[in-house]
Short mmCIF file of C-alpha atoms and ligand atoms in Angstrom, two decimals:
data_model
loop_
_atom_site.label_atom_id
_atom_site.label_comp_id
_atom_site.label_asym_id
_atom_site.label_seq_id
_atom_site.Cartn_x
_atom_site.Cartn_y
_atom_site.Cartn_z
CA MET Y 25 -4.80 -14.58 -29.58
CA LYS Y 26 -1.31 -14.65 -28.13
CA VAL Y 27 -0.82 -12.66 -24.95
CA SER Y 28 2.22 -10.47 -25.53
CA VAL Y 29 1.74 -7.52 -23.23
CA PRO Y 30 4.95 -5.54 -22.65
CA ALA Y 31 6.19 -5.74 -19.04
CA SER Y 32 5.59 -2.79 -16.68
CA ASP Y 33 7.59 -3.81 -13.63
CA ASP Y 34 10.58 -6.12 -14.00
CA TYR Y 35 9.85 -7.80 -10.63
CA PHE Y 36 6.37 -8.83 -11.83
CA PRO Y 37 6.48 -8.94 -15.62
CA GLY Y 38 3.09 -10.72 -15.75
CA SER Y 39 1.20 -7.77 -14.27
CA GLY Y 40 0.21 -4.36 -15.55
CA ASP Y 41 0.17 -2.80 -18.99
CA PRO Y 42 2.53 0.14 -19.61
CA ARG Y 43 0.68 1.20 -22.79
CA TYR Y 44 -2.06 3.10 -20.96
CA SER Y 45 -2.64 4.78 -17.65
CA VAL Y 46 -5.80 4.70 -15.49
CA ARG Y 47 -6.94 8.02 -14.00
CA HIS Y 48 -10.02 6.83 -12.12
CA TYR Y 49 -11.65 3.56 -11.06
CA ASP Y 50 -15.40 3.45 -10.42
CA LEU Y 51 -16.16 0.09 -8.83
CA ARG Y 52 -19.69 -1.13 -8.09
CA LEU Y 53 -19.70 -4.39 -6.18
CA ASP Y 54 -22.63 -6.46 -5.06
CA TYR Y 55 -21.39 -9.04 -2.58
CA ARG Y 56 -22.96 -11.91 -0.67
CA VAL Y 57 -20.85 -12.90 2.31
CA ASP Y 58 -22.82 -16.10 2.67
CA GLY Y 59 -21.61 -18.10 -0.31
CA ASN Y 60 -18.85 -15.59 -1.28
CA ARG Y 61 -20.53 -14.30 -4.41
CA LEU Y 62 -19.38 -11.11 -6.14
CA ASP Y 63 -21.10 -9.28 -8.98
CA GLY Y 64 -18.92 -6.44 -10.16
CA HIS Y 65 -19.09 -3.54 -12.52
CA ALA Y 66 -15.89 -1.59 -13.06
CA GLU Y 67 -15.54 1.54 -15.10
CA LEU Y 68 -12.01 2.79 -15.73
CA GLU Y 69 -11.17 6.25 -17.06
CA ALA Y 70 -7.84 5.87 -18.82
CA VAL Y 71 -5.44 7.56 -21.25
CA ALA Y 72 -3.57 5.84 -24.07
CA LEU Y 73 0.19 6.37 -23.70
CA VAL Y 74 0.94 4.88 -27.13
CA ASP Y 75 -1.30 4.13 -30.11
CA LEU Y 76 -3.46 1.29 -28.76
CA ASP Y 77 -4.82 -1.64 -30.75
CA GLU Y 78 -5.26 -3.73 -27.66
CA LEU Y 79 -4.99 -3.32 -23.93
CA ALA Y 80 -4.58 -5.72 -21.04
CA LEU Y 81 -6.31 -5.66 -17.67
CA ASP Y 82 -5.39 -7.87 -14.72
CA LEU Y 83 -8.31 -9.92 -13.34
CA HIS Y 84 -7.89 -13.26 -11.54
CA GLY Y 85 -10.33 -16.09 -10.97
CA LEU Y 86 -13.53 -14.21 -11.91
CA ASP Y 87 -15.67 -14.55 -15.01
CA VAL Y 88 -16.00 -11.66 -17.42
CA ALA Y 89 -19.54 -11.11 -18.70
CA LYS Y 90 -19.08 -7.99 -20.83
CA VAL Y 91 -16.35 -5.56 -21.92
CA ARG Y 92 -17.02 -2.22 -23.52
CA VAL Y 93 -14.67 0.60 -24.60
CA ASP Y 94 -16.28 3.95 -25.34
CA VAL Y 95 -14.15 5.30 -28.20
CA ALA Y 96 -13.47 2.07 -30.09
CA ALA Y 97 -15.55 -1.07 -30.55
CA VAL Y 98 -14.18 -4.22 -28.96
CA ALA Y 99 -13.24 -6.76 -31.66
CA ARG Y 100 -12.79 -9.60 -29.14
CA TYR Y 101 -11.33 -10.31 -25.76
CA THR Y 102 -9.59 -13.25 -24.14
CA HIS Y 103 -9.32 -13.92 -20.43
CA LYS Y 104 -6.57 -16.36 -19.48
CA GLN Y 105 -4.07 -16.66 -16.65
CA GLY Y 106 -5.33 -13.53 -14.97
CA ARG Y 107 -5.03 -11.35 -18.06
CA LEU Y 108 -8.03 -9.84 -19.79
CA VAL Y 109 -6.70 -8.80 -23.21
CA VAL Y 110 -9.04 -6.59 -25.19
CA ARG Y 111 -8.49 -6.18 -28.92
CA LEU Y 112 -10.00 -3.09 -30.52
CA ARG Y 113 -11.57 -2.56 -33.94
CA ARG Y 114 -9.70 0.69 -34.40
CA THR Y 115 -6.61 2.28 -32.88
CA ILE Y 116 -6.93 4.65 -29.94
CA ALA Y 117 -4.35 7.36 -30.64
CA ALA Y 118 -1.71 8.11 -28.02
CA GLY Y 119 -2.94 10.82 -25.66
CA THR Y 120 -6.64 9.98 -26.10
CA ALA Y 121 -8.81 9.56 -23.01
CA PHE Y 122 -11.10 6.56 -23.02
CA ARG Y 123 -13.30 4.51 -20.75
CA VAL Y 124 -13.38 0.76 -20.30
CA ALA Y 125 -16.37 -0.89 -18.63
CA VAL Y 126 -16.19 -4.50 -17.42
CA ARG Y 127 -18.98 -6.62 -15.96
CA TYR Y 128 -17.72 -9.61 -14.03
CA GLU Y 129 -18.80 -12.13 -11.43
CA GLY Y 130 -17.78 -15.13 -9.46
CA ARG Y 131 -16.38 -16.33 -6.16
CA PRO Y 132 -13.30 -14.24 -5.44
CA ARG Y 133 -10.38 -16.04 -3.87
CA PRO Y 134 -6.83 -15.12 -2.94
CA ILE Y 135 -3.87 -15.81 -5.22
CA ALA Y 136 -1.33 -18.15 -3.62
CA ASP Y 137 1.82 -16.32 -2.56
CA GLY Y 138 4.13 -18.82 -0.92
CA ASP Y 139 2.30 -20.07 2.19
CA ASP Y 140 0.05 -17.03 2.20
CA GLY Y 141 -2.54 -15.62 -0.12
CA MET Y 142 -3.01 -12.16 -1.51
CA GLY Y 143 -6.20 -10.44 -2.50
CA TRP Y 144 -9.85 -10.93 -1.55
CA GLU Y 145 -10.06 -13.41 1.31
CA GLU Y 146 -12.96 -14.76 3.34
CA LEU Y 147 -12.76 -14.37 7.11
CA THR Y 148 -14.74 -16.51 9.55
CA ASP Y 149 -17.61 -14.08 8.99
CA GLY Y 150 -16.63 -11.34 6.57
CA VAL Y 151 -13.93 -10.36 4.14
CA LEU Y 152 -10.52 -8.79 4.04
CA VAL Y 153 -8.43 -7.71 1.08
CA ALA Y 154 -4.67 -8.06 1.27
CA GLY Y 155 -3.59 -6.25 -1.87
CA GLN Y 156 0.19 -6.32 -1.65
CA THR Y 157 1.71 -7.00 -4.06
CA ASN Y 158 -0.65 -8.27 -6.74
CA GLY Y 159 -3.92 -8.96 -4.91
CA ALA Y 160 -6.00 -6.22 -6.55
CA PRO Y 161 -6.97 -8.35 -9.61
CA THR Y 162 -8.77 -10.82 -7.31
CA TRP Y 163 -11.61 -8.32 -6.98
CA PHE Y 164 -11.47 -5.78 -9.80
CA PRO Y 165 -10.02 -5.47 -13.30
CA CYS Y 166 -7.06 -3.11 -13.15
CA ASN Y 167 -3.77 -2.00 -14.54
CA ASP Y 168 -1.86 -3.65 -11.74
CA ARG Y 169 1.43 -1.80 -11.48
CA PRO Y 170 2.69 0.29 -8.58
CA ASP Y 171 3.35 3.44 -10.62
CA ASP Y 172 -0.12 3.78 -12.10
CA LYS Y 173 -1.95 5.71 -9.39
CA ALA Y 174 -5.60 6.69 -9.82
CA SER Y 175 -8.53 8.07 -7.82
CA TYR Y 176 -11.28 5.66 -6.77
CA ARG Y 177 -14.97 5.45 -6.05
CA ILE Y 178 -15.82 2.14 -4.38
CA GLU Y 179 -19.45 1.18 -3.93
CA VAL Y 180 -20.26 -2.00 -2.04
CA THR Y 181 -23.73 -3.45 -1.49
CA THR Y 182 -24.02 -6.25 1.04
CA ALA Y 183 -26.30 -7.57 3.82
CA SER Y 184 -27.13 -4.81 6.29
CA ALA Y 185 -25.75 -6.83 9.23
CA TYR Y 186 -22.22 -6.05 8.03
CA HIS Y 187 -20.08 -2.94 8.26
CA VAL Y 188 -18.07 -2.09 5.14
CA VAL Y 189 -14.83 -0.09 5.04
CA ALA Y 190 -12.98 0.91 1.88
CA ASN Y 191 -10.37 3.57 1.03
CA GLY Y 192 -11.02 7.26 1.47
CA SER Y 193 -14.14 8.80 2.97
CA LEU Y 194 -17.61 7.34 3.34
CA THR Y 195 -19.73 9.68 1.21
CA GLN Y 196 -23.05 7.82 1.06
CA ARG Y 197 -24.83 4.98 2.79
CA HIS Y 198 -28.29 3.76 1.78
CA GLN Y 199 -30.13 1.05 3.57
CA GLY Y 200 -32.47 -0.97 1.37
CA ALA Y 201 -34.52 -4.07 2.06
CA GLY Y 202 -31.97 -6.31 3.77
CA ALA Y 203 -28.93 -4.84 2.00
CA THR Y 204 -26.96 -1.63 2.54
CA THR Y 205 -24.94 0.25 -0.07
CA TRP Y 206 -21.74 1.93 1.08
CA VAL Y 207 -19.93 4.47 -1.11
CA TYR Y 208 -16.33 5.41 -0.41
CA GLU Y 209 -14.40 8.01 -2.36
CA GLN Y 210 -10.64 8.24 -2.51
CA PRO Y 211 -9.79 11.45 -4.41
CA GLU Y 212 -6.02 11.28 -3.89
CA PRO Y 213 -4.26 8.98 -6.37
CA MET Y 214 -3.73 5.45 -5.11
CA ALA Y 215 -1.73 2.45 -6.36
CA THR Y 216 -3.85 -0.65 -7.10
CA TYR Y 217 -2.25 -2.73 -4.35
CA LEU Y 218 -3.45 -0.23 -1.74
CA ALA Y 219 -7.14 -0.51 -2.73
CA THR Y 220 -9.15 -2.45 -0.19
CA VAL Y 221 -12.54 -3.53 1.08
CA GLN Y 222 -13.11 -4.81 4.61
CA ILE Y 223 -16.42 -6.39 5.59
CA GLY Y 224 -17.34 -7.64 9.06
CA HIS Y 225 -19.57 -7.32 12.10
CA TYR Y 226 -17.93 -4.11 13.18
CA VAL Y 227 -18.71 -0.92 15.06
CA ALA Y 228 -16.93 2.35 14.19
CA ARG Y 229 -15.61 4.68 16.90
CA GLN Y 230 -14.07 8.12 16.33
CA LEU Y 231 -10.92 8.67 18.38
CA PRO Y 232 -11.24 11.86 20.42
CA GLY Y 233 -8.57 14.53 20.45
CA ALA Y 234 -6.82 13.54 17.19
CA VAL Y 235 -5.18 16.16 14.93
CA VAL Y 236 -6.54 14.19 11.94
CA PRO Y 237 -9.93 12.40 11.96
CA MET Y 238 -9.13 8.89 13.25
CA THR Y 239 -11.49 5.96 13.48
CA ALA Y 240 -11.32 2.51 14.99
CA VAL Y 241 -13.45 -0.21 13.35
CA LEU Y 242 -13.71 -3.45 15.30
CA PRO Y 243 -16.08 -6.07 16.69
CA ALA Y 244 -18.16 -4.54 19.50
CA GLY Y 245 -17.07 -7.37 21.80
CA ARG Y 246 -13.44 -6.28 21.50
CA LEU Y 247 -13.85 -2.59 22.30
CA HIS Y 248 -12.60 -3.10 25.86
CA GLU Y 249 -9.34 -4.55 24.54
CA TYR Y 250 -8.65 -1.69 22.12
CA ASP Y 251 -6.55 0.55 24.33
CA ALA Y 252 -3.89 -2.08 25.04
CA GLY Y 253 -2.34 -1.98 21.58
CA PHE Y 254 -3.88 1.11 20.02
CA GLY Y 255 -4.44 3.51 22.91
CA ARG Y 256 -1.56 5.81 21.95
CA GLN Y 257 -2.39 6.14 18.26
CA VAL Y 258 -3.65 9.71 18.62
CA GLU Y 259 -0.32 10.70 20.17
CA MET Y 260 1.52 8.71 17.52
CA MET Y 261 -0.28 10.61 14.74
CA GLU Y 262 0.64 13.95 16.32
CA PHE Y 263 4.27 12.87 16.59
CA PHE Y 264 4.48 11.67 12.98
CA VAL Y 265 2.87 14.87 11.72
CA ARG Y 266 5.61 16.75 13.58
CA ARG Y 267 8.33 14.55 12.10
CA PHE Y 268 7.06 13.85 8.58
CA GLY Y 269 4.86 16.87 7.87
CA PRO Y 270 1.07 17.13 7.32
CA TYR Y 271 -0.89 13.88 7.20
CA PRO Y 272 -1.55 13.34 3.47
CA PHE Y 273 -5.19 12.15 3.53
CA ALA Y 274 -8.59 13.14 4.95
CA GLY Y 275 -8.53 10.57 7.73
CA TYR Y 276 -7.09 7.35 9.09
CA THR Y 277 -8.91 4.19 10.09
CA VAL Y 278 -7.70 1.07 11.81
CA VAL Y 279 -9.77 -2.07 11.23
CA ILE Y 280 -9.34 -4.90 13.72
CA THR Y 281 -10.66 -8.23 12.52
CA ASP Y 282 -12.11 -10.80 14.90
CA ASP Y 283 -9.80 -13.37 13.27
CA PRO Y 284 -6.12 -13.33 14.16
CA LEU Y 285 -3.82 -12.25 11.32
CA GLU Y 286 -0.17 -13.12 10.99
CA ILE Y 287 0.81 -9.62 9.87
CA PRO Y 288 -1.06 -6.33 9.62
CA LEU Y 289 -2.10 -5.08 6.17
CA GLU Y 290 -1.34 -1.75 4.63
CA ALA Y 291 -3.94 0.16 2.59
CA GLN Y 292 -4.36 3.82 1.68
CA THR Y 293 -6.10 5.72 4.54
CA LEU Y 294 -6.44 2.55 6.61
CA SER Y 295 -4.61 -0.36 8.14
CA ILE Y 296 -5.93 -3.77 9.07
CA PHE Y 297 -4.85 -5.74 12.13
CA GLY Y 298 -5.94 -9.11 13.50
CA SER Y 299 -7.37 -9.41 17.02
CA ASN Y 300 -4.00 -10.84 18.13
CA PHE Y 301 -2.58 -7.28 17.91
CA LEU Y 302 -4.75 -6.12 20.83
CA THR Y 303 -1.78 -6.21 23.19
CA ASP Y 304 0.82 -3.74 24.43
CA ASP Y 305 3.80 -5.94 23.45
CA TRP Y 306 6.41 -3.87 21.60
CA ASP Y 307 6.25 -6.32 18.69
CA SER Y 308 2.61 -5.36 18.17
CA VAL Y 309 2.86 -1.68 19.00
CA ARG Y 310 5.80 -1.19 16.64
CA LEU Y 311 3.57 -2.42 13.81
CA VAL Y 312 0.85 0.05 14.77
CA ALA Y 313 3.50 2.75 14.21
CA HIS Y 314 4.81 1.03 11.08
CA GLU Y 315 1.44 0.88 9.33
CA LEU Y 316 0.59 4.48 10.22
CA ALA Y 317 3.94 5.65 8.81
CA HIS Y 318 3.14 3.94 5.52
CA GLN Y 319 0.49 6.63 4.90
CA TRP Y 320 3.40 9.00 4.21
CA PHE Y 321 5.94 6.48 2.93
CA GLY Y 322 4.36 4.03 0.54
CA ASN Y 323 0.88 5.47 0.12
CA ALA Y 324 1.28 9.23 -0.42
CA VAL Y 325 4.83 8.77 -1.78
CA THR Y 326 4.90 5.49 -3.73
CA ALA Y 327 7.83 3.71 -5.30
CA SER Y 328 7.54 3.65 -9.11
CA SER Y 329 8.92 0.18 -9.17
CA TRP Y 330 8.91 -2.68 -6.64
CA ARG Y 331 12.72 -2.70 -6.70
CA ASP Y 332 12.58 0.52 -4.66
CA ILE Y 333 10.56 -1.14 -1.87
CA TRP Y 334 13.05 0.06 0.79
CA LEU Y 335 11.53 3.53 0.26
CA HIS Y 336 8.40 2.07 1.90
CA GLU Y 337 9.64 -0.56 4.32
CA GLY Y 338 12.90 1.02 5.47
CA PHE Y 339 11.09 4.30 6.22
CA ALA Y 340 8.17 2.62 8.01
CA CYS Y 341 10.62 0.54 10.04
CA TYR Y 342 12.58 3.68 10.98
CA ALA Y 343 9.29 5.25 12.10
CA GLU Y 344 8.98 2.35 14.58
CA TRP Y 345 12.33 3.29 16.11
CA LEU Y 346 11.41 6.94 16.25
CA TRP Y 347 8.18 6.06 18.04
CA SER Y 348 10.08 3.74 20.39
CA GLU Y 349 12.20 6.69 21.53
CA GLU Y 350 9.27 9.13 21.67
CA SER Y 351 7.09 6.75 23.70
CA GLY Y 352 9.72 6.13 26.35
CA GLY Y 353 11.16 2.88 25.02
CA LEU Y 354 14.63 2.23 23.60
CA SER Y 355 16.17 5.13 21.70
CA ALA Y 356 16.51 5.03 17.92
CA GLN Y 357 20.26 4.61 18.43
CA GLU Y 358 19.67 1.59 20.70
CA ARG Y 359 17.22 0.05 18.22
CA ALA Y 360 19.74 0.66 15.43
CA GLU Y 361 22.53 -1.03 17.35
CA GLU Y 362 20.36 -4.00 18.24
CA HIS Y 363 19.34 -4.55 14.61
CA TRP Y 364 22.82 -3.88 13.25
CA GLN Y 365 24.12 -6.67 15.52
CA ARG Y 366 21.41 -9.00 14.27
CA LEU Y 367 22.00 -8.17 10.61
CA SER Y 368 25.73 -8.57 10.97
CA ARG Y 369 25.16 -12.26 11.82
CA LEU Y 370 22.96 -12.88 8.74
CA PRO Y 371 24.14 -13.62 5.22
CA GLN Y 372 25.21 -10.45 3.44
CA ASP Y 373 24.03 -11.24 -0.01
CA LEU Y 374 21.22 -8.75 -0.46
CA LEU Y 375 21.35 -5.49 -2.35
CA LEU Y 376 19.04 -3.02 -0.63
CA GLY Y 377 18.61 -0.92 -3.79
CA ASP Y 378 17.54 -3.96 -5.83
CA PRO Y 379 16.70 -6.92 -3.58
CA GLY Y 380 14.91 -9.00 -6.25
CA ALA Y 381 11.27 -10.09 -6.31
CA THR Y 382 11.84 -13.10 -3.99
CA ASP Y 383 13.59 -11.06 -1.29
CA MET Y 384 11.71 -7.79 -1.52
CA PHE Y 385 9.93 -8.47 1.80
CA ASP Y 386 12.93 -10.09 3.46
CA ASP Y 387 13.34 -8.67 6.96
CA ARG Y 388 16.79 -7.42 5.95
CA VAL Y 389 15.16 -4.95 3.51
CA TYR Y 390 13.21 -3.45 6.43
CA LYS Y 391 16.05 -3.32 8.91
CA ARG Y 392 18.85 -2.35 6.59
CA GLY Y 393 16.53 0.27 5.08
CA ALA Y 394 15.94 1.74 8.54
CA LEU Y 395 19.67 1.55 9.32
CA THR Y 396 20.42 3.44 6.10
CA LEU Y 397 18.20 6.27 7.30
CA HIS Y 398 19.79 6.15 10.74
CA ALA Y 399 23.28 6.36 9.23
CA LEU Y 400 22.13 9.26 7.03
CA ARG Y 401 20.70 11.04 10.08
CA ALA Y 402 23.99 10.58 11.96
CA GLN Y 403 25.89 12.01 9.05
CA VAL Y 404 23.76 15.09 8.25
CA GLY Y 405 22.36 15.86 11.70
CA ASP Y 406 18.76 15.91 12.97
CA GLU Y 407 17.74 19.21 11.47
CA THR Y 408 18.81 18.37 7.93
CA PHE Y 409 17.51 14.81 8.23
CA PHE Y 410 13.98 15.74 9.28
CA THR Y 411 13.86 18.61 6.79
CA LEU Y 412 14.74 16.05 4.14
CA LEU Y 413 11.96 13.65 5.21
CA GLN Y 414 9.39 16.48 5.18
CA GLU Y 415 10.59 17.85 1.85
CA TRP Y 416 10.50 14.34 0.37
CA VAL Y 417 6.83 14.03 1.23
CA ARG Y 418 5.98 17.63 0.34
CA ARG Y 419 7.48 17.37 -3.16
CA HIS Y 420 6.26 13.92 -4.05
CA ARG Y 421 3.00 13.47 -2.18
CA HIS Y 422 0.46 11.59 -4.32
CA GLY Y 423 3.19 10.83 -6.82
CA SER Y 424 5.65 8.06 -7.65
CA VAL Y 425 9.36 8.07 -6.80
CA THR Y 426 12.68 6.31 -7.30
CA THR Y 427 15.67 5.74 -5.07
CA ALA Y 428 17.72 8.13 -7.23
CA GLN Y 429 15.22 10.92 -6.51
CA PHE Y 430 15.71 10.36 -2.78
CA THR Y 431 19.50 10.37 -2.88
CA GLU Y 432 19.46 13.47 -5.12
CA LEU Y 433 17.15 15.31 -2.76
CA ALA Y 434 19.36 14.33 0.20
CA ALA Y 435 22.37 15.80 -1.63
CA GLU Y 436 20.42 18.96 -2.48
CA ILE Y 437 19.30 19.53 1.11
CA ALA Y 438 22.56 18.58 2.79
CA GLY Y 439 24.46 20.98 0.54
CA GLU Y 440 27.39 20.77 -1.83
CA THR Y 441 30.12 20.12 0.76
CA ALA Y 442 28.23 17.07 2.09
CA GLY Y 443 27.94 15.59 -1.43
CA PRO Y 444 30.92 13.20 -1.70
CA ALA Y 445 30.41 11.72 1.78
CA LEU Y 446 26.69 11.21 1.10
CA ALA Y 447 27.39 9.51 -2.22
CA GLU Y 448 29.76 7.17 -0.39
CA LEU Y 449 27.15 6.44 2.30
CA PHE Y 450 24.40 5.61 -0.19
CA THR Y 451 26.71 3.44 -2.29
CA ALA Y 452 27.74 1.41 0.76
CA TRP Y 453 24.24 0.95 2.17
CA LEU Y 454 22.20 0.64 -1.04
CA TRP Y 455 24.50 -0.69 -3.73
CA ARG Y 456 26.98 -2.98 -1.94
CA GLU Y 457 26.13 -6.21 -0.12
CA PRO Y 458 28.41 -6.09 2.98
CA LEU Y 459 26.87 -4.36 5.98
CA PRO Y 460 28.59 -0.99 6.52
CA ASP Y 461 29.66 0.06 10.02
CA LEU Y 462 27.08 1.89 12.07
CA PRO Y 463 28.05 5.46 12.93
CA GLY Y 464 27.81 6.70 16.52
ZN1 ZN U 508 5.45 -2.28 5.82
#
């Protein structure tokens, strides 16, 4: 059978299937850390968006044992190049809800992504999942596109010596003979790339005095180092709630792995840092702020398409500068000037509104994205600017967004007279390559 799935996202045409949408993922995973062995059972509740004769799921490097669809018998399936294509004996009519169940097994491994890997990855003694951008299929069959958000139930059974963290809230934990089953539920819709499982020899500590339940999960031997990099997180949360509006989820967890990690990882309701981030250097602390800010910008409010990545990274980077000022460091204006100087010396051949798949995580997307917000703030004033950020999250939380929706909302909130100047500002920063002058 020829694989001819229509593309969902033009940055990653080989992922996702736009012909159906998943509403809920129920994942049951049995995992042996020793030997890296995964037995999985995934049940997806989905809806056909067009008349469906076949559907594609993304699943990399694992073997499929069984596929079942509840409303139509499976004629056959093929599993090649990370695509599980299921052909049906009869058409599922557009608008019909259906369930797909997949049994699968194997030794999960990350997908190469330049020098790095994405997806399920073994640590020295445990596991981390780095989902962005297309790592989810390394551990469960999914419709891997950023705009297809679903709720999740993630059940993991593994040796009792390990602590397991996944998205959402821990709702059950049963200890059996040698193995423990952990059940996490994430009721708010989540993009596939934000789904995660973290397994390690960890202890969990609630952070006292937080306005939102906050937990630190780390090796017991590193508890004494925690405060250096993460000691002000409770304050940071309070500040961001003041700036961005109510925290969008039931809680927030930071996992610190015993292994060092080059960069922290973003997931819904949690962030993952390597032990090398247990320091009070600004370059570490700024990322503590960055990852927390992603809960609003990226996780609750998610770009429909990867081309709009500045709506995640520019906003999270601007949150770093806001925290810098709030915590007694350089002001947002000083940070903006510093990064504007730096950017002005770099090639100006990147379009922030459409950076391309290769450059979507280029540092210029982060910094120019933050500078765009800073320029906007200078133009409309603090009150309008922070009202806009809060309204952006309030209107779109748990949904998907585009850059056009943001610029339209900015125009709506700033008022009619501000319109032409705002349009000019967004055109210069988002849709032209040369770096505009920094106001102020
Ligand atoms: Zn980020």
